[in-house]
């Protein structure tokens, strides 16, 4: 069966107060010093996957601190706001949620962890040994669970795309099951379906022993569920192992979620779902109906690229590529969640927090959020979609950031994020440029379109 139910979280969350210490060590230096131990502490994931996630996070953290030698803290830990970290996220996201929160708040915060996930358990315990964290008896009681949105990539392959390159990339989709790198949904133009599937089938590689141990149980359950639904499975004929990369045609189903596991709210089954489309308009509609947060778009038609990319309601679009990450750009991998990367991401954390349903605030109050936004000051957001001045060319990749006005109604009952109350009293004063960035962050959504030079039309 398809299980799309969000996991309920514990009713009581433990608290670790983040305080300003006199120690000279920054959180970045702490993670770098203990990188090997942190990698070894990760359970279930292959070691190379844990290594790649932590090293990428360090790259982003160094970008946050490029003008500073510390975490940007002031010796005035008077703020009384909360930071909630979801254990169900990837190691990469957990590290950046922590570090960008430090950079944003400046004066310390109450830190809570929630969600059930055995993968980062010891990893988080090691992070909590950072001198800036102090144990606290404070607890937060929730009245309902906090949902975690999918963050898996959807690949869209047009008949005008380079099928060899696209199939090469898809054949690597099983190397990770962590957001935002895992491709778990593929839309193929109908005219090339059979050719593309056979190309992928011929390139599938057997799992490593560590991958087999990690994926054996969830893959078996997923295949059983897919067979019950009448899916057409695609596997390598030369791989005799029962645990091997698997694709499945199942019309109308874009994600097959893990069933009967505590990770079901954040972990897609290790099966890539395949569906077909006929026109670009249909492809955009299918993606917008249910995407995991990012899209890998394959076409050599430049006009089609921008027609589709601008029509997609997602935070990140990779063109003829996948998982090209530059910390100078604000990447979004989950619906209604924080961005990662540029200083815009840090500014976002200055005003947005994970909404926690408690007895005193059982629902996310739209009017309260509107008042909090109005308290930030006057800002006239541009109502049209346009190409931002933020266009970067780094290491042969064109990063184009577009933005559109945020609907303030989105900070309502269905949104995980809320605007922090009494912002100007809760955080240290900001310089004028920081204030403009905060306003820009609250009023606008961003989309990053990544186009590598030297491939297809991008020469």
Short mmCIF file of C-alpha atoms in Angstrom, two decimals:
data_model
loop_
_atom_site.label_atom_id
_atom_site.label_comp_id
_atom_site.label_asym_id
_atom_site.label_seq_id
_atom_site.Cartn_x
_atom_site.Cartn_y
_atom_site.Cartn_z
CA UNK A 1 0.00 0.00 0.00
CA UNK A 2 1.04 3.63 -0.35
CA UNK A 3 1.52 5.09 3.09
CA UNK A 4 1.68 8.88 3.12
CA UNK A 5 1.01 9.28 6.84
CA UNK A 6 3.34 11.53 8.74
CA UNK A 7 5.00 10.08 11.80
CA UNK A 8 3.90 11.41 15.16
CA UNK A 9 6.71 12.71 17.34
CA UNK A 10 7.21 12.29 21.10
CA UNK A 11 4.99 14.49 23.23
CA UNK A 12 7.89 15.74 25.36
CA UNK A 13 11.12 17.08 23.85
CA UNK A 14 14.40 17.25 25.73
CA UNK A 15 16.20 20.59 25.83
CA UNK A 16 19.88 21.49 25.52
CA UNK A 17 20.43 25.17 26.17
CA UNK A 18 22.85 26.80 23.73
CA UNK A 19 24.80 29.36 25.71
CA UNK A 20 27.71 31.69 24.97
CA UNK A 21 30.91 30.34 26.45
CA UNK A 22 34.34 31.91 26.80
CA UNK A 23 35.94 28.98 24.97
CA UNK A 24 37.75 29.98 21.80
CA UNK A 25 36.57 26.95 19.81
CA UNK A 26 33.82 27.55 17.25
CA UNK A 27 31.21 24.99 16.29
CA UNK A 28 32.84 24.73 12.86
CA UNK A 29 36.26 23.95 14.35
CA UNK A 30 34.65 21.45 16.74
CA UNK A 31 33.06 19.54 13.85
CA UNK A 32 36.28 19.65 11.82
CA UNK A 33 38.34 18.39 14.75
CA UNK A 34 35.98 15.49 15.42
CA UNK A 35 35.02 14.78 11.80
CA UNK A 36 36.37 11.22 11.77
CA UNK A 37 34.65 10.33 15.04
CA UNK A 38 31.39 11.89 13.83
CA UNK A 39 31.51 9.87 10.61
CA UNK A 40 32.21 6.64 12.50
CA UNK A 41 29.26 7.33 14.84
CA UNK A 42 26.67 7.23 12.04
CA UNK A 43 24.65 4.03 12.09
CA UNK A 44 23.22 2.15 9.10
CA UNK A 45 24.44 4.50 6.36
CA UNK A 46 27.44 3.46 4.21
CA UNK A 47 30.57 5.23 5.47
CA UNK A 48 31.23 7.04 2.18
CA UNK A 49 27.71 8.50 2.23
CA UNK A 50 28.12 9.80 5.79
CA UNK A 51 31.52 11.22 4.82
CA UNK A 52 30.16 13.05 1.78
CA UNK A 53 27.27 14.58 3.75
CA UNK A 54 29.47 15.86 6.58
CA UNK A 55 32.15 17.22 4.25
CA UNK A 56 29.55 19.06 2.16
CA UNK A 57 28.05 20.55 5.34
CA UNK A 58 31.50 21.76 6.37
CA UNK A 59 31.84 23.50 3.01
CA UNK A 60 28.57 25.35 3.61
CA UNK A 61 29.50 26.18 7.21
CA UNK A 62 32.81 27.67 6.09
CA UNK A 63 30.91 29.89 3.67
CA UNK A 64 28.70 31.14 6.50
CA UNK A 65 31.83 32.10 8.43
CA UNK A 66 33.99 33.46 5.61
CA UNK A 67 34.19 36.90 7.26
CA UNK A 68 34.37 35.68 10.87
CA UNK A 69 36.61 33.52 13.05
CA UNK A 70 33.81 32.38 15.35
CA UNK A 71 30.10 31.53 15.25
CA UNK A 72 29.12 35.20 15.34
CA UNK A 73 28.04 35.03 18.99
CA UNK A 74 27.87 37.89 21.44
CA UNK A 75 28.39 37.53 25.17
CA UNK A 76 24.77 38.44 25.88
CA UNK A 77 22.75 35.19 26.10
CA UNK A 78 19.48 36.88 26.99
CA UNK A 79 17.28 35.66 24.11
CA UNK A 80 14.59 33.14 25.00
CA UNK A 81 13.61 31.61 21.69
CA UNK A 82 13.51 28.00 20.50
CA UNK A 83 15.30 26.04 17.81
CA UNK A 84 13.87 22.64 16.93
CA UNK A 85 16.00 20.10 15.02
CA UNK A 86 14.35 17.12 13.33
CA UNK A 87 16.31 13.87 13.73
CA UNK A 88 14.63 12.51 10.59
CA UNK A 89 16.63 14.88 8.39
CA UNK A 90 19.94 14.02 6.72
CA UNK A 91 23.25 14.61 8.50
CA UNK A 92 23.88 17.49 6.09
CA UNK A 93 20.63 19.22 7.05
CA UNK A 94 21.05 18.61 10.80
CA UNK A 95 24.51 20.20 10.80
CA UNK A 96 23.37 23.22 8.79
CA UNK A 97 20.19 23.69 10.85
CA UNK A 98 22.39 23.89 13.95
CA UNK A 99 25.12 26.09 12.55
CA UNK A 100 22.97 28.55 10.63
CA UNK A 101 20.77 28.93 13.73
CA UNK A 102 23.88 29.92 15.70
CA UNK A 103 24.88 32.44 13.05
CA UNK A 104 21.35 33.84 12.95
CA UNK A 105 20.56 34.13 16.65
CA UNK A 106 23.90 35.44 17.93
CA UNK A 107 22.89 35.25 21.58
CA UNK A 108 22.00 31.64 22.26
CA UNK A 109 18.75 29.66 22.26
CA UNK A 110 16.91 26.69 23.71
CA UNK A 111 17.68 23.70 21.49
CA UNK A 112 15.26 20.78 21.10
CA UNK A 113 15.50 17.53 19.16
CA UNK A 114 12.48 15.55 18.01
CA UNK A 115 11.57 12.70 15.68
CA UNK A 116 12.63 9.06 15.71
CA UNK A 117 15.61 8.05 13.57
CA UNK A 118 18.33 5.56 14.58
CA UNK A 119 20.75 6.77 11.88
CA UNK A 120 22.05 9.99 13.54
CA UNK A 121 21.51 9.05 17.21
CA UNK A 122 25.17 8.81 18.31
CA UNK A 123 26.09 11.52 15.80
CA UNK A 124 23.77 14.01 17.54
CA UNK A 125 25.03 12.97 20.98
CA UNK A 126 28.57 13.82 19.87
CA UNK A 127 27.44 17.20 18.51
CA UNK A 128 25.86 17.96 21.88
CA UNK A 129 29.29 17.65 23.51
CA UNK A 130 30.23 20.98 21.89
CA UNK A 131 31.13 23.33 24.79
CA UNK A 132 28.45 25.81 23.72
CA UNK A 133 25.69 23.32 24.58
CA UNK A 134 24.63 22.88 28.18
CA UNK A 135 22.14 20.32 29.51
CA UNK A 136 18.84 21.76 30.71
CA UNK A 137 15.88 20.38 32.63
CA UNK A 138 13.50 22.39 30.47
CA UNK A 139 11.08 20.37 28.35
CA UNK A 140 8.63 21.26 25.61
CA UNK A 141 5.33 19.38 25.51
CA UNK A 142 3.68 19.11 22.11
CA UNK A 143 0.04 18.36 21.43
CA UNK A 144 0.57 17.02 17.89
CA UNK A 145 3.28 15.81 15.57
CA UNK A 146 5.38 18.04 13.33
CA UNK A 147 5.29 16.71 9.75
CA UNK A 148 8.46 16.32 7.73
CA UNK A 149 8.03 16.86 4.00
CA UNK A 150 9.70 14.70 1.40
CA UNK A 151 12.92 16.05 -0.07
CA UNK A 152 13.68 13.69 -2.91
CA UNK A 153 14.57 14.72 -6.42
CA UNK A 154 12.25 14.29 -9.40
CA UNK A 155 14.01 13.67 -12.73
CA UNK A 156 12.20 14.91 -15.87
CA UNK A 157 13.56 13.55 -19.16
CA UNK A 158 12.42 15.04 -22.49
CA UNK A 159 12.94 13.48 -25.91
CA UNK A 160 15.28 16.41 -26.64
CA UNK A 161 17.54 15.40 -23.76
CA UNK A 162 20.87 13.58 -23.81
CA UNK A 163 19.58 10.12 -22.91
CA UNK A 164 23.05 8.66 -22.36
CA UNK A 165 23.97 11.31 -19.79
CA UNK A 166 20.56 11.21 -18.12
CA UNK A 167 20.63 7.41 -17.81
CA UNK A 168 24.19 7.58 -16.43
CA UNK A 169 22.97 9.90 -13.70
CA UNK A 170 19.87 7.87 -12.90
CA UNK A 171 21.93 4.67 -12.63
CA UNK A 172 23.63 6.31 -9.62
CA UNK A 173 20.34 7.12 -7.89
CA UNK A 174 20.74 4.27 -5.39
CA UNK A 175 24.10 5.43 -4.06
CA UNK A 176 22.29 7.39 -1.35
CA UNK A 177 18.91 7.42 0.35
CA UNK A 178 19.37 10.81 2.00
CA UNK A 179 17.90 14.17 1.05
CA UNK A 180 18.49 16.04 -1.10
CA UNK A 181 20.50 13.68 -3.28
CA UNK A 182 18.21 10.67 -3.72
CA UNK A 183 16.25 10.51 -7.00
CA UNK A 184 13.05 8.60 -6.30
CA UNK A 185 10.71 9.82 -9.04
CA UNK A 186 11.29 9.92 -12.82
CA UNK A 187 8.99 11.36 -15.48
CA UNK A 188 9.85 10.26 -19.04
CA UNK A 189 8.43 11.63 -22.27
CA UNK A 190 6.31 8.87 -23.78
CA UNK A 191 8.17 8.73 -27.11
CA UNK A 192 11.48 7.70 -25.45
CA UNK A 193 10.22 5.58 -22.58
CA UNK A 194 11.37 2.15 -23.81
CA UNK A 195 14.75 3.37 -25.08
CA UNK A 196 15.51 5.22 -21.85
CA UNK A 197 14.48 2.37 -19.56
CA UNK A 198 16.69 -0.11 -21.42
CA UNK A 199 19.62 2.29 -21.19
CA UNK A 200 19.17 2.56 -17.42
CA UNK A 201 18.70 -1.20 -17.00
CA UNK A 202 22.01 -1.87 -18.76
CA UNK A 203 23.85 0.52 -16.43
CA UNK A 204 22.54 -0.64 -13.05
CA UNK A 205 25.36 -1.71 -10.72
CA UNK A 206 25.07 -4.19 -7.82
CA UNK A 207 24.79 -2.80 -4.32
CA UNK A 208 27.86 -2.86 -2.09
CA UNK A 209 27.72 -5.11 0.97
CA UNK A 210 27.05 -2.13 3.27
CA UNK A 211 24.24 -0.91 0.99
CA UNK A 212 22.69 -4.37 0.99
CA UNK A 213 22.68 -4.48 4.78
CA UNK A 214 21.10 -1.02 4.93
CA UNK A 215 18.52 -1.53 2.16
CA UNK A 216 17.64 -5.22 2.40
CA UNK A 217 14.59 -4.92 4.65
CA UNK A 218 13.05 -1.69 3.26
CA UNK A 219 13.63 -2.85 -0.34
CA UNK A 220 11.90 -6.18 0.29
CA UNK A 221 8.89 -4.43 1.81
CA UNK A 222 8.79 -1.92 -1.04
CA UNK A 223 8.93 -4.61 -3.73
CA UNK A 224 6.14 -6.56 -2.00
CA UNK A 225 4.01 -3.39 -1.90
CA UNK A 226 4.79 -2.60 -5.54
CA UNK A 227 3.88 -6.15 -6.63
CA UNK A 228 0.58 -5.96 -4.74
CA UNK A 229 -0.23 -2.79 -6.67
CA UNK A 230 0.59 -4.42 -9.99
CA UNK A 231 3.74 -2.42 -10.72
CA UNK A 232 6.05 -3.39 -13.57
CA UNK A 233 9.54 -3.83 -12.07
CA UNK A 234 12.77 -3.01 -13.90
CA UNK A 235 15.96 -4.66 -12.60
CA UNK A 236 19.33 -5.78 -13.94
CA UNK A 237 19.12 -9.29 -15.43
CA UNK A 238 22.76 -9.99 -14.58
CA UNK A 239 22.44 -9.15 -10.86
CA UNK A 240 21.39 -12.36 -9.06
CA UNK A 241 21.12 -10.76 -5.63
CA UNK A 242 17.57 -10.29 -4.27
CA UNK A 243 18.69 -6.87 -3.00
CA UNK A 244 19.45 -4.83 -6.10
CA UNK A 245 18.54 -1.47 -7.71
CA UNK A 246 14.89 -1.47 -8.75
CA UNK A 247 12.65 0.79 -10.82
CA UNK A 248 8.87 0.42 -11.02
CA UNK A 249 6.19 1.59 -13.46
CA UNK A 250 3.07 2.38 -11.48
CA UNK A 251 0.79 4.95 -13.19
CA UNK A 252 -0.27 7.76 -10.89
CA UNK A 253 2.19 6.94 -8.10
CA UNK A 254 5.20 9.25 -7.88
CA UNK A 255 6.65 8.11 -4.56
CA UNK A 256 6.48 4.72 -2.90
CA UNK A 257 7.03 5.44 0.77
CA UNK A 258 8.47 2.97 3.23
CA UNK A 259 5.76 1.09 5.12
CA UNK A 260 5.96 -0.11 8.70
CA UNK A 261 9.08 1.83 9.66
CA UNK A 262 9.71 4.71 12.02
CA UNK A 263 11.51 6.48 9.17
CA UNK A 264 8.54 6.51 6.82
CA UNK A 265 8.00 10.25 7.11
CA UNK A 266 11.48 11.05 5.81
CA UNK A 267 12.65 7.98 3.92
CA UNK A 268 11.32 7.04 0.53
CA UNK A 269 11.48 3.36 -0.37
CA UNK A 270 14.68 2.47 -2.28
CA UNK A 271 12.66 2.08 -5.50
CA UNK A 272 12.65 4.69 -8.26
CA UNK A 273 9.12 5.24 -9.56
CA UNK A 274 8.63 5.79 -13.30
CA UNK A 275 5.78 7.59 -15.06
CA UNK A 276 5.31 8.97 -18.57
CA UNK A 277 4.12 12.33 -19.90
CA UNK A 278 3.35 13.62 -23.37
CA UNK A 279 3.76 17.42 -23.27
CA UNK A 280 5.79 19.95 -21.31
CA UNK A 281 2.61 21.30 -19.74
CA UNK A 282 1.67 17.84 -18.52
CA UNK A 283 5.18 17.33 -17.09
CA UNK A 284 4.99 20.59 -15.12
CA UNK A 285 1.54 19.65 -13.81
CA UNK A 286 2.73 16.21 -12.67
CA UNK A 287 5.79 17.60 -10.92
CA UNK A 288 3.85 20.36 -9.16
CA UNK A 289 1.24 17.87 -8.00
CA UNK A 290 3.73 15.94 -5.90
CA UNK A 291 7.45 16.66 -5.99
CA UNK A 292 10.04 16.01 -3.32
CA UNK A 293 11.59 19.45 -3.28
CA UNK A 294 14.02 19.55 -6.22
CA UNK A 295 13.97 18.69 -9.93
CA UNK A 296 16.63 17.43 -12.35
CA UNK A 297 15.56 18.55 -15.84
CA UNK A 298 17.04 16.97 -18.98
CA UNK A 299 16.64 18.67 -22.38
CA UNK A 300 18.88 20.29 -24.99
CA UNK A 301 16.16 22.82 -25.89
CA UNK A 302 17.02 26.10 -24.17
CA UNK A 303 13.57 27.65 -24.58
CA UNK A 304 11.93 24.51 -23.19
CA UNK A 305 14.34 24.60 -20.24
CA UNK A 306 13.20 28.01 -19.04
CA UNK A 307 9.55 27.36 -19.89
CA UNK A 308 9.57 24.35 -17.60
CA UNK A 309 11.97 25.67 -14.95
CA UNK A 310 9.95 28.84 -14.35
CA UNK A 311 6.72 26.84 -14.21
CA UNK A 312 7.93 24.44 -11.51
CA UNK A 313 6.94 25.20 -7.92
CA UNK A 314 10.10 23.96 -6.28
CA UNK A 315 13.16 25.57 -4.77
CA UNK A 316 15.90 23.98 -6.88
CA UNK A 317 16.12 23.01 -10.57
CA UNK A 318 19.22 21.29 -11.95
CA UNK A 319 19.45 21.37 -15.75
CA UNK A 320 21.23 18.46 -17.46
CA UNK A 321 22.89 17.81 -14.11
CA UNK A 322 22.07 16.83 -10.57
CA UNK A 323 23.14 17.88 -7.05
CA UNK A 324 25.39 20.76 -8.10
CA UNK A 325 25.57 22.68 -4.83
CA UNK A 326 27.12 26.10 -4.27
CA UNK A 327 26.88 27.54 -0.73
CA UNK A 328 26.53 31.04 -2.19
CA UNK A 329 23.04 30.11 -3.42
CA UNK A 330 19.94 29.55 -1.23
CA UNK A 331 18.86 25.94 -1.83
CA UNK A 332 15.49 24.60 -0.67
CA UNK A 333 14.92 20.83 -0.55
CA UNK A 334 11.69 20.50 1.44
CA UNK A 335 8.35 22.25 1.07
CA UNK A 336 7.75 24.85 3.80
CA UNK A 337 11.19 24.39 5.31
CA UNK A 338 14.43 26.29 5.74
CA UNK A 339 16.85 27.04 2.94
CA UNK A 340 20.57 26.31 3.11
CA UNK A 341 23.54 28.15 1.71
CA UNK A 342 23.82 31.89 1.27
CA UNK A 343 23.39 34.64 3.83
CA UNK A 344 19.73 34.69 2.82
CA UNK A 345 19.45 31.31 4.51
CA UNK A 346 20.89 32.73 7.73
CA UNK A 347 18.53 35.72 7.55
CA UNK A 348 15.61 33.35 7.08
CA UNK A 349 16.46 31.69 10.38
CA UNK A 350 16.46 35.10 12.06
CA UNK A 351 12.72 35.41 11.59
CA UNK A 352 11.35 31.93 10.94
CA UNK A 353 11.08 29.04 13.36
CA UNK A 354 9.67 25.51 13.25
CA UNK A 355 6.09 25.74 14.44
CA UNK A 356 5.58 23.54 17.51
CA UNK A 357 1.95 22.81 18.48
CA UNK A 358 1.66 23.25 22.24
CA UNK A 359 -1.21 23.73 24.67
CA UNK A 360 -0.74 27.50 24.58
CA UNK A 361 -0.39 27.66 20.75
CA UNK A 362 -2.17 24.61 19.29
CA UNK A 363 -2.31 26.03 15.73
CA UNK A 364 -0.12 28.24 13.59
CA UNK A 365 -1.81 31.63 13.75
CA UNK A 366 -1.92 33.42 10.37
CA UNK A 367 -2.89 36.78 11.86
CA UNK A 368 -0.13 36.59 14.48
CA UNK A 369 2.41 35.91 11.74
CA UNK A 370 1.10 38.82 9.67
CA UNK A 371 1.49 41.17 12.61
CA UNK A 372 5.02 39.89 13.23
CA UNK A 373 5.90 40.48 9.56
CA UNK A 374 4.45 43.97 9.65
CA UNK A 375 6.59 44.72 12.71
CA UNK A 376 9.69 44.14 10.60
CA UNK A 377 9.08 47.36 8.73
CA UNK A 378 7.80 48.57 5.37
CA UNK A 379 8.77 46.61 2.28
CA UNK A 380 7.18 46.67 -1.15
CA UNK A 381 7.75 43.23 -2.62
CA UNK A 382 7.84 42.89 -6.39
CA UNK A 383 4.74 40.97 -7.42
CA UNK A 384 6.08 39.68 -10.72
CA UNK A 385 8.41 36.78 -11.30
CA UNK A 386 11.71 38.05 -12.57
CA UNK A 387 15.38 37.25 -12.92
CA UNK A 388 17.12 38.44 -9.81
CA UNK A 389 20.37 40.37 -9.87
CA UNK A 390 21.82 37.31 -8.11
CA UNK A 391 23.35 35.47 -11.06
CA UNK A 392 26.55 33.56 -10.32
CA UNK A 393 29.02 31.73 -12.53
CA UNK A 394 31.20 29.46 -10.43
CA UNK A 395 33.41 26.60 -11.62
CA UNK A 396 31.67 26.35 -14.96
CA UNK A 397 28.11 26.46 -13.61
CA UNK A 398 25.53 29.22 -14.18
CA UNK A 399 23.38 29.74 -11.08
CA UNK A 400 20.32 31.88 -11.67
CA UNK A 401 18.18 32.85 -8.70
CA UNK A 402 14.61 33.93 -9.35
CA UNK A 403 12.15 35.11 -6.75
CA UNK A 404 8.47 35.76 -6.36
CA UNK A 405 6.36 37.29 -3.68
CA UNK A 406 5.48 35.01 -0.79
CA UNK A 407 1.81 34.54 0.04
CA UNK A 408 1.52 35.57 3.68
CA UNK A 409 -1.35 33.14 4.03
CA UNK A 410 1.25 30.37 3.65
CA UNK A 411 2.35 31.02 7.23
CA UNK A 412 -0.87 29.42 8.38
CA UNK A 413 -2.13 26.16 9.79
CA UNK A 414 -0.59 23.96 7.09
CA UNK A 415 2.93 25.39 7.32
CA UNK A 416 5.76 24.06 9.48
CA UNK A 417 7.31 27.51 9.71
CA UNK A 418 6.17 30.48 11.76
CA UNK A 419 7.48 34.02 12.18
CA UNK A 420 9.25 34.64 15.47
CA UNK A 421 7.34 36.84 17.91
CA UNK A 422 8.84 40.16 19.03
CA UNK A 423 11.65 39.82 16.54
CA UNK A 424 13.47 43.06 17.30
CA UNK A 425 13.44 42.33 21.04
CA UNK A 426 14.43 38.71 20.62
CA UNK A 427 17.54 39.17 18.49
CA UNK A 428 20.46 41.57 18.62
CA UNK A 429 20.16 44.73 16.50
CA UNK A 430 20.86 44.42 12.79
CA UNK A 431 22.68 46.72 10.43
CA UNK A 432 20.70 48.34 7.62
CA UNK A 433 21.81 45.83 4.99
CA UNK A 434 20.91 42.92 7.26
CA UNK A 435 17.48 44.44 7.84
CA UNK A 436 16.83 44.66 4.09
CA UNK A 437 17.88 41.04 3.69
CA UNK A 438 15.54 39.98 6.47
CA UNK A 439 12.64 41.81 4.83
CA UNK A 440 13.52 40.36 1.43
CA UNK A 441 13.70 36.87 2.93
CA UNK A 442 10.30 37.08 4.60
CA UNK A 443 8.49 38.56 1.62
CA UNK A 444 9.99 36.42 -1.17
CA UNK A 445 10.47 32.82 -2.16
CA UNK A 446 13.58 31.83 -4.11
CA UNK A 447 14.28 29.31 -6.81
CA UNK A 448 17.79 28.36 -7.94
CA UNK A 449 18.28 27.15 -11.52
CA UNK A 450 21.68 25.49 -12.08
CA UNK A 451 23.02 25.13 -15.65
CA UNK A 452 26.52 23.65 -16.19
CA UNK A 453 28.53 25.17 -19.00
CA UNK A 454 30.17 22.87 -21.51
CA UNK A 455 27.18 20.54 -21.88
CA UNK A 456 24.43 20.54 -24.49
CA UNK A 457 23.10 24.09 -25.14
CA UNK A 458 24.97 25.68 -22.24
CA UNK A 459 28.24 26.30 -24.11
#
